[in-house]
Amino acid sequence: MGDFVNKIFKKNPYFCPAPFTSLVQDYQGRSGPCPYNSGCFDFSNVNIKDRWAAKSTVELQRQHLNGEKPALCQRCYTEEESGFLSYRQLEQSHLLKTTEEEINSGSYRAGAKALVLRLSNICNYACRTCHSLDSSLFKAEGDFYAKNYGDVNSRYVQKDARREFSAEEMYEIAKTCANAENIEFYGGEPLLNTTHHILLKDLITSGRSSKISLFYCTNASTLPSTELKVLFSQFKKVHFNFSLDGINENYHYIRWPGEWSKVEKNLEFYTRELPQEINCEVSFGVNITVSILNIFYLPEILEKLKSFFQESALHMTTVHEPRYYAVVNIPEASKKIIEDKLNSSRYREKLAGITGYMMSKECNPVIWKKFAVWTKKKDKYRHTEIQKYIPEFYNIIEQDYVAALDGFKAITK
Ligand code: SF4
């Protein structure tokens, strides 16, 4: 952490560099300063070239400089209060390249250093904790829930067709890269998207690529195409951040319809062969999205992933929405068993923030019921059964799960 940041954090403990360094944009014009706030600004009617200087971007910057605690940033502050590392803290090391001089001179106004692009909603997975805005695969499933249970407004109903940034928009984005050092690609599944190749080619042609690092948040189901590998070689670095929320059977259950055996082979390729095929620095990281469905298995998941990655590359974030997957809403007796298991594992320290968050609030029984009902509905559509895919966890929650489904069973037969 630089001197400026040390200084500003002492003076202004709520300061975050993200509004000065990064801009998230999606294929619909939703935007924000960071992944926690990726859709807080509606820029659907703002030209791509004007978004960095838009009123809402500048107002959030003003609040952070003035020592305010912006309401938009509440998630970070809440996580920090419960002892969990927030995105603000986690990302400091690379976001905090913003220096006092850059803020004082105003050079940051020329454009974001980190461009975060949610390229499309096109995805080959429909992960349990995801929703239709981020995955086109929910289309048929959302329709099934609407038709069979009347869930016409659920997060699984596909309101938009398959969509992605257009070629024209990619050319526009290329014009906003004056300060760009990192470009991050999210989806959907970004490796299924080809329009972003336009941006990469433009950055190569304009001679900027060798100063830019690329970041892909991928589900590891897909390998980079031959064309992409050639393009990567013109950049400073490419980092793959794999979303891996489970292993073996629980991988399929959570990251449906993905198969762990295929992903495991892909991870072999990514970590052992790809660095030989690309002529730039390659690095890897993992994000485990921690939910009710996988918290019990975290020690085993971490242990397995360590056969591919350094332990320091394994990160965890917690699900907050929908609340029926948030670990705080596990019934109290089951929480105690999970807490004991995590605390007795060799990853006790690494998992302390997660355990602390789980225990920080009492389970809300209404939300727990929603967990049970949505689990049942998804199991029906996906031809899965919770007791078969995560049996050890099911044994712990069985009584509360069955009780929560009371009255619902009849309509799911
Ligand atoms: S404080 Fe948190 S929510 Fe706010 S901009 Fe920073 S990282 Fe995003």
Coordinates of C-alpha atoms and ligand atoms in Angstrom, one line a residue:
M1 CA 0.0 0.0 0.0
G2 CA 1.4 3.4 -1.0
D3 CA 2.1 6.3 1.4
F4 CA -0.8 8.2 0.0
V5 CA -3.2 5.4 0.7
N6 CA -1.8 5.0 4.3
K7 CA -2.3 8.7 4.8
I8 CA -5.8 8.8 3.3
F9 CA -6.9 5.7 5.2
K10 CA -5.9 7.3 8.5
K11 CA -7.7 10.5 7.6
N12 CA -10.5 8.9 5.8
P13 CA -11.2 5.3 6.8
Y14 CA -14.1 4.9 4.3
F15 CA -12.0 5.9 1.3
C16 CA -12.0 3.5 -1.7
P17 CA -9.9 3.9 -4.8
A18 CA -12.3 2.0 -7.1
P19 CA -14.3 5.0 -8.2
F20 CA -11.1 6.7 -9.3
T21 CA -9.6 3.7 -11.1
S22 CA -12.2 1.4 -12.5
L23 CA -15.4 1.4 -14.4
V24 CA -17.6 -1.6 -14.8
Q25 CA -19.9 -1.6 -17.8
D26 CA -22.3 -4.3 -19.1
Y27 CA -23.8 -5.0 -22.4
Q28 CA -27.0 -3.1 -21.3
G29 CA -25.4 0.1 -20.1
R30 CA -25.5 -0.8 -16.4
S31 CA -22.4 0.5 -14.8
G32 CA -20.6 1.1 -11.5
P33 CA -17.2 1.4 -9.9
C34 CA -16.7 -2.2 -8.9
P35 CA -18.1 -5.7 -9.0
Y36 CA -20.0 -5.1 -5.7
N37 CA -21.7 -2.2 -7.4
S38 CA -21.6 -3.2 -11.0
G39 CA -25.1 -1.9 -11.9
C40 CA -25.7 1.1 -9.7
F41 CA -25.4 3.6 -12.6
D42 CA -27.9 3.4 -15.5
F43 CA -25.8 4.5 -18.4
S44 CA -28.0 3.0 -21.1
N45 CA -28.6 6.6 -22.4
V46 CA -25.0 7.8 -21.9
N47 CA -22.5 7.5 -24.7
I48 CA -19.7 5.1 -23.9
K49 CA -17.1 7.9 -24.2
D50 CA -19.0 10.1 -21.6
R51 CA -19.5 7.5 -18.9
W52 CA -16.2 8.1 -17.0
A53 CA -17.1 11.8 -16.6
A54 CA -20.8 11.2 -16.0
K55 CA -22.5 13.0 -13.1
S56 CA -23.0 9.8 -11.0
T57 CA -19.4 8.7 -11.5
V58 CA -18.1 12.1 -10.4
E59 CA -20.5 12.3 -7.4
L60 CA -19.3 9.0 -6.0
Q61 CA -15.7 10.2 -6.4
R62 CA -16.6 13.4 -4.5
Q63 CA -18.1 11.4 -1.6
H64 CA -15.0 9.2 -1.3
L65 CA -12.7 12.2 -1.3
N66 CA -14.9 14.1 1.3
G67 CA -14.6 11.3 3.8
E68 CA -18.3 10.3 3.5
K69 CA -19.6 6.8 3.8
P70 CA -21.6 6.4 0.6
A71 CA -24.7 4.4 0.9
L72 CA -23.8 2.6 -2.4
C73 CA -20.8 1.1 -0.7
Q74 CA -22.6 -0.3 2.3
R75 CA -21.8 -3.9 1.4
C76 CA -18.1 -3.3 1.8
Y77 CA -18.5 -1.6 5.2
T78 CA -20.9 -4.3 6.5
E79 CA -18.5 -7.1 5.5
E80 CA -15.6 -5.4 7.2
E81 CA -17.6 -5.0 10.4
S82 CA -18.2 -8.7 10.5
G83 CA -14.5 -9.4 10.1
F84 CA -14.7 -10.4 6.4
L85 CA -12.3 -8.9 3.9
S86 CA -14.4 -6.6 1.7
Y87 CA -13.7 -6.0 -2.0
R88 CA -12.4 -2.6 -1.0
Q89 CA -9.8 -4.2 1.1
L90 CA -9.1 -7.3 -1.1
E91 CA -8.5 -5.3 -4.2
Q92 CA -6.4 -2.6 -2.6
S93 CA -3.1 -4.0 -3.8
H94 CA -3.9 -3.5 -7.5
L95 CA -6.6 -0.8 -7.3
L96 CA -4.5 1.5 -5.1
K97 CA -2.1 2.4 -7.8
T98 CA -4.0 5.6 -7.8
T99 CA -1.5 8.1 -6.3
E100 CA -1.9 11.4 -4.6
E101 CA -0.4 13.0 -7.7
E102 CA -2.9 11.4 -10.0
I103 CA -5.8 12.7 -8.0
N104 CA -4.3 16.1 -7.4
S105 CA -3.3 16.5 -11.1
G106 CA -6.6 15.2 -12.3
S107 CA -4.9 12.8 -14.7
Y108 CA -7.3 10.0 -13.6
R109 CA -10.0 11.9 -15.4
A110 CA -8.6 10.8 -18.8
G111 CA -10.1 7.3 -18.2
A112 CA -10.3 4.3 -16.0
K113 CA -7.2 2.3 -15.4
A114 CA -9.3 -0.8 -15.0
L115 CA -12.0 -1.4 -17.5
V116 CA -14.4 -4.1 -16.3
L117 CA -16.6 -5.4 -19.1
R118 CA -19.5 -7.7 -18.6
L119 CA -19.5 -8.8 -22.2
S120 CA -22.7 -10.7 -22.5
N121 CA -25.4 -12.8 -20.8
I122 CA -24.4 -15.8 -22.9
C123 CA -23.3 -18.7 -20.8
N124 CA -23.2 -22.4 -20.9
Y125 CA -23.9 -22.8 -17.2
A126 CA -26.8 -21.8 -14.9
C127 CA -25.2 -21.9 -11.5
R128 CA -27.5 -22.2 -8.6
T129 CA -26.6 -18.8 -7.2
C130 CA -26.7 -17.0 -10.6
H131 CA -29.6 -15.5 -12.4
S132 CA -31.0 -14.8 -15.9
L133 CA -29.3 -11.5 -16.3
D134 CA -25.9 -13.2 -16.3
S135 CA -26.8 -16.5 -17.9
S136 CA -28.9 -17.1 -21.1
L137 CA -29.2 -20.7 -20.0
F138 CA -31.9 -19.8 -17.5
K139 CA -34.4 -19.0 -20.3
A140 CA -36.1 -22.4 -20.4
E141 CA -35.8 -22.8 -16.6
G142 CA -37.3 -19.5 -15.8
D143 CA -40.2 -20.3 -18.1
F144 CA -40.7 -23.6 -16.3
Y145 CA -40.9 -21.8 -12.9
A146 CA -43.3 -19.2 -14.3
K147 CA -45.6 -21.9 -15.9
N148 CA -45.5 -24.4 -13.0
Y149 CA -45.3 -22.2 -10.0
G150 CA -46.4 -18.8 -11.1
D151 CA -42.9 -17.3 -10.6
V152 CA -43.3 -14.7 -13.3
N153 CA -41.0 -12.2 -11.7
S154 CA -38.3 -14.4 -10.3
R155 CA -34.6 -13.7 -11.0
Y156 CA -34.6 -16.8 -13.2
V157 CA -37.0 -15.4 -15.8
Q158 CA -35.2 -14.3 -18.9
K159 CA -36.3 -10.7 -19.6
D160 CA -33.7 -10.1 -22.3
A161 CA -32.8 -12.1 -25.2
R162 CA -29.2 -13.3 -25.6
R163 CA -27.2 -10.1 -25.7
E164 CA -23.7 -8.9 -25.9
F165 CA -21.7 -5.7 -26.7
S166 CA -21.9 -5.0 -30.4
A167 CA -18.9 -4.5 -32.6
E168 CA -19.6 -0.7 -32.8
E169 CA -19.6 -0.6 -29.0
M170 CA -16.3 -2.4 -28.8
Y171 CA -14.8 0.2 -31.1
E172 CA -16.2 2.9 -28.8
I173 CA -14.7 1.2 -25.8
A174 CA -11.3 1.1 -27.5
K175 CA -11.4 4.9 -27.6
T176 CA -11.8 5.2 -23.8
C177 CA -8.6 3.2 -23.1
A178 CA -6.2 6.2 -22.7
N179 CA -5.3 5.3 -19.1
A180 CA -6.1 1.6 -19.3
E181 CA -3.7 -0.8 -17.6
N182 CA -6.1 -3.7 -16.8
I183 CA -9.1 -4.9 -18.8
E184 CA -11.3 -7.4 -17.1
F185 CA -13.8 -9.6 -19.0
Y186 CA -16.8 -11.1 -17.3
G187 CA -19.9 -12.7 -18.8
G188 CA -21.9 -14.8 -19.1
E189 CA -18.9 -16.8 -20.0
P190 CA -16.4 -14.3 -21.6
L191 CA -14.5 -17.0 -23.5
L192 CA -17.7 -17.7 -25.5
N193 CA -17.7 -14.1 -26.7
T194 CA -15.9 -13.1 -29.8
T195 CA -16.8 -9.4 -30.2
H196 CA -14.2 -8.4 -27.6
H197 CA -11.6 -9.7 -30.0
I198 CA -12.3 -6.4 -31.8
L199 CA -11.1 -4.4 -28.7
L200 CA -8.0 -6.6 -28.3
K201 CA -7.1 -6.1 -32.0
D202 CA -7.6 -2.4 -31.8
L203 CA -5.3 -2.1 -28.7
I204 CA -2.7 -4.1 -30.6
T205 CA -2.9 -2.0 -33.7
S206 CA -2.7 1.2 -31.7
G207 CA 0.4 0.0 -29.9
R208 CA -1.1 0.0 -26.4
S209 CA -1.5 -3.7 -25.8
S210 CA 2.0 -4.3 -24.4
K211 CA 1.2 -2.1 -21.5
I212 CA -2.2 -3.7 -20.8
S213 CA -3.0 -6.8 -18.6
L214 CA -6.0 -8.8 -19.4
F215 CA -8.2 -10.6 -16.8
Y216 CA -10.8 -13.3 -17.6
C217 CA -13.3 -14.4 -15.1
T218 CA -14.2 -17.8 -16.5
N219 CA -16.0 -21.0 -15.5
A220 CA -13.1 -23.1 -16.9
S221 CA -15.4 -25.0 -19.1
T222 CA -13.9 -23.5 -22.2
L223 CA -10.4 -23.2 -23.5
P224 CA -9.1 -20.0 -25.3
S225 CA -9.4 -20.3 -29.1
T226 CA -6.3 -20.3 -31.4
E227 CA -7.1 -16.7 -32.4
L228 CA -7.3 -15.6 -28.8
K229 CA -3.9 -17.2 -27.9
V230 CA -2.3 -15.3 -30.8
L231 CA -3.9 -12.0 -29.5
F232 CA -2.9 -12.7 -25.9
S233 CA 0.8 -12.9 -26.9
Q234 CA 0.7 -9.1 -27.8
F235 CA -0.4 -8.1 -24.3
K236 CA 1.6 -7.6 -21.1
K237 CA -0.1 -10.3 -19.2
V238 CA -3.2 -12.5 -19.1
H239 CA -4.8 -13.6 -15.8
F240 CA -7.5 -16.3 -15.6
N241 CA -9.7 -16.2 -12.6
F242 CA -11.6 -19.4 -12.3
S243 CA -15.0 -19.5 -10.7
L244 CA -15.0 -22.9 -8.9
D245 CA -17.5 -23.3 -6.2
G246 CA -17.2 -27.1 -5.7
I247 CA -15.6 -30.3 -6.7
N248 CA -16.9 -33.7 -7.9
E249 CA -20.6 -34.2 -7.5
N250 CA -21.2 -30.9 -5.7
Y251 CA -19.6 -29.0 -8.6
H252 CA -22.3 -30.4 -11.0
Y253 CA -25.0 -29.5 -8.4
I254 CA -23.9 -25.9 -7.9
R255 CA -22.4 -25.0 -11.3
W256 CA -25.0 -26.9 -13.3
P257 CA -24.7 -28.5 -15.8
G258 CA -20.9 -28.4 -15.6
E259 CA -19.0 -31.6 -15.0
W260 CA -16.0 -31.6 -12.7
S261 CA -14.1 -34.2 -14.7
K262 CA -14.0 -32.0 -17.7
V263 CA -13.1 -28.9 -15.7
E264 CA -10.3 -30.8 -14.0
K265 CA -8.9 -31.7 -17.4
N266 CA -9.2 -28.1 -18.5
L267 CA -7.4 -26.9 -15.3
E268 CA -4.6 -29.3 -16.2
F269 CA -4.3 -27.6 -19.6
Y270 CA -4.6 -24.1 -18.3
T271 CA -2.0 -24.4 -15.6
R272 CA 0.5 -26.8 -17.2
E273 CA 0.3 -26.2 -21.0
L274 CA -1.2 -22.8 -21.8
P275 CA 1.8 -20.8 -20.3
Q276 CA 4.0 -22.6 -22.9
E277 CA 1.6 -21.6 -25.8
I278 CA 1.3 -17.9 -25.0
N279 CA 4.1 -15.4 -25.4
C280 CA 3.2 -13.3 -22.4
E281 CA 3.0 -13.6 -18.6
V282 CA 0.2 -15.9 -17.6
S283 CA -1.2 -16.1 -14.1
F284 CA -4.2 -17.8 -12.3
G285 CA -6.5 -17.3 -9.4
V286 CA -9.7 -18.8 -8.1
N287 CA -12.8 -17.4 -6.7
I288 CA -15.1 -19.6 -4.6
T289 CA -18.5 -18.1 -4.2
V290 CA -19.5 -19.3 -0.8
S291 CA -23.1 -20.1 -0.3
I292 CA -25.3 -22.4 1.9
L293 CA -24.6 -25.1 -0.7
N294 CA -20.8 -25.3 -0.4
I295 CA -19.7 -23.8 3.0
F296 CA -19.6 -27.3 4.6
Y297 CA -17.2 -28.5 1.9
L298 CA -14.8 -25.6 1.9
P299 CA -11.8 -27.5 3.4
E300 CA -12.1 -30.3 0.8
I301 CA -12.6 -27.8 -2.0
L302 CA -9.5 -25.8 -0.9
E303 CA -7.5 -29.0 -0.6
K304 CA -8.3 -30.2 -4.1
L305 CA -7.7 -26.8 -5.7
K306 CA -4.3 -26.6 -4.0
S307 CA -3.2 -29.4 -6.4
F308 CA -3.5 -26.8 -9.2
F309 CA -2.9 -23.4 -7.5
Q310 CA -1.0 -21.7 -4.8
E311 CA -3.1 -21.4 -1.7
S312 CA -2.6 -17.6 -1.8
A313 CA -4.4 -17.7 -5.2
L314 CA -7.6 -19.2 -3.7
H315 CA -10.1 -16.5 -2.8
M316 CA -13.6 -16.6 -1.4
T317 CA -16.5 -14.2 -1.6
T318 CA -19.9 -14.7 0.0
V319 CA -23.3 -14.7 -1.6
H320 CA -25.5 -11.9 -0.4
E321 CA -28.2 -12.1 -3.0
P322 CA -30.4 -14.0 -3.2
R323 CA -30.5 -14.0 0.6
Y324 CA -31.7 -17.6 0.5
Y325 CA -28.2 -18.7 -0.4
A326 CA -26.4 -16.5 2.2
V327 CA -24.7 -18.6 4.8
V328 CA -26.2 -16.4 7.6
N329 CA -29.5 -18.1 6.9
I330 CA -28.5 -21.6 7.8
P331 CA -30.5 -22.8 10.8
E332 CA -28.5 -22.2 14.0
A333 CA -27.9 -25.9 15.1
S334 CA -26.5 -26.7 11.6
K335 CA -24.3 -23.6 11.7
K336 CA -22.7 -24.9 14.9
I337 CA -21.8 -28.2 13.2
I338 CA -20.3 -26.4 10.2
E339 CA -18.4 -24.0 12.4
D340 CA -16.9 -26.9 14.3
K341 CA -15.9 -28.6 11.0
L342 CA -14.3 -25.4 9.6
N343 CA -12.5 -24.6 12.8
S344 CA -11.0 -28.1 13.1
S345 CA -9.7 -28.0 9.5
R346 CA -6.2 -26.9 8.6
Y347 CA -7.8 -24.0 6.8
R348 CA -9.2 -22.6 10.0
E349 CA -7.4 -19.3 9.6
K350 CA -8.2 -18.8 6.0
L351 CA -11.9 -19.6 6.7
A352 CA -12.2 -17.4 9.8
G353 CA -13.8 -14.5 7.9
I354 CA -16.4 -16.9 6.3
T355 CA -17.1 -18.5 9.7
G356 CA -17.4 -15.1 11.3
Y357 CA -19.8 -13.9 8.7
M358 CA -22.0 -17.1 9.0
M359 CA -22.3 -16.6 12.7
S360 CA -22.7 -12.8 12.6
K361 CA -26.5 -12.9 12.1
E362 CA -29.3 -15.3 13.1
C363 CA -31.0 -17.4 10.5
N364 CA -34.2 -15.8 9.2
P365 CA -36.7 -18.7 9.0
V366 CA -38.7 -17.1 6.2
I367 CA -35.6 -17.0 4.1
W368 CA -34.6 -20.5 5.0
K369 CA -38.0 -21.7 3.7
K370 CA -37.2 -19.9 0.5
F371 CA -33.9 -21.8 0.3
A372 CA -35.8 -25.1 0.7
V373 CA -38.5 -24.3 -1.8
W374 CA -36.1 -23.0 -4.5
T375 CA -33.9 -26.0 -3.9
K376 CA -36.8 -28.3 -4.5
K377 CA -38.0 -26.4 -7.6
K378 CA -34.5 -26.5 -9.1
D379 CA -34.0 -30.1 -8.3
K380 CA -37.2 -30.9 -10.1
Y381 CA -36.3 -29.0 -13.2
R382 CA -32.7 -30.2 -13.3
H383 CA -33.4 -33.8 -12.3
T384 CA -31.1 -33.6 -9.3
E385 CA -31.6 -34.3 -5.6
I386 CA -29.9 -32.4 -2.9
Q387 CA -29.5 -35.5 -0.8
K388 CA -27.6 -37.3 -3.5
Y389 CA -25.3 -34.4 -4.5
I390 CA -24.4 -32.9 -1.2
P391 CA -25.4 -35.8 1.2
E392 CA -23.1 -34.9 4.1
F393 CA -24.5 -31.4 4.3
Y394 CA -28.1 -32.7 3.7
N395 CA -27.7 -35.0 6.8
I396 CA -27.1 -31.9 8.9
I397 CA -30.0 -29.8 7.6
E398 CA -32.5 -32.6 6.8
Q399 CA -34.9 -32.0 9.7
D400 CA -35.1 -28.2 9.1
Y401 CA -35.2 -28.7 5.3
V402 CA -38.1 -31.1 5.5
A403 CA -39.9 -28.9 7.9
A404 CA -39.4 -25.9 5.7
L405 CA -41.0 -27.8 2.8
D406 CA -44.1 -28.6 4.7
G407 CA -47.0 -27.7 2.5
F408 CA -44.9 -27.4 -0.6
K409 CA -44.3 -31.1 -1.3
A410 CA -47.7 -31.7 -2.8
I411 CA -47.2 -29.3 -5.7
T412 CA -43.7 -30.6 -6.6
K413 CA -44.7 -34.3 -7.0
Ligands
SF4_1 S1 -16.2 0.8 -1.2 FE1 -16.7 -1.2 -2.0 S2 -18.7 -1.0 -3.0 FE2 -17.8 1.1 -2.8 S3 -16.7 1.4 -4.7 FE3 -15.3 0.6 -3.2 S4 -15.3 -1.6 -3.6 FE4 -17.1 -0.8 -4.5

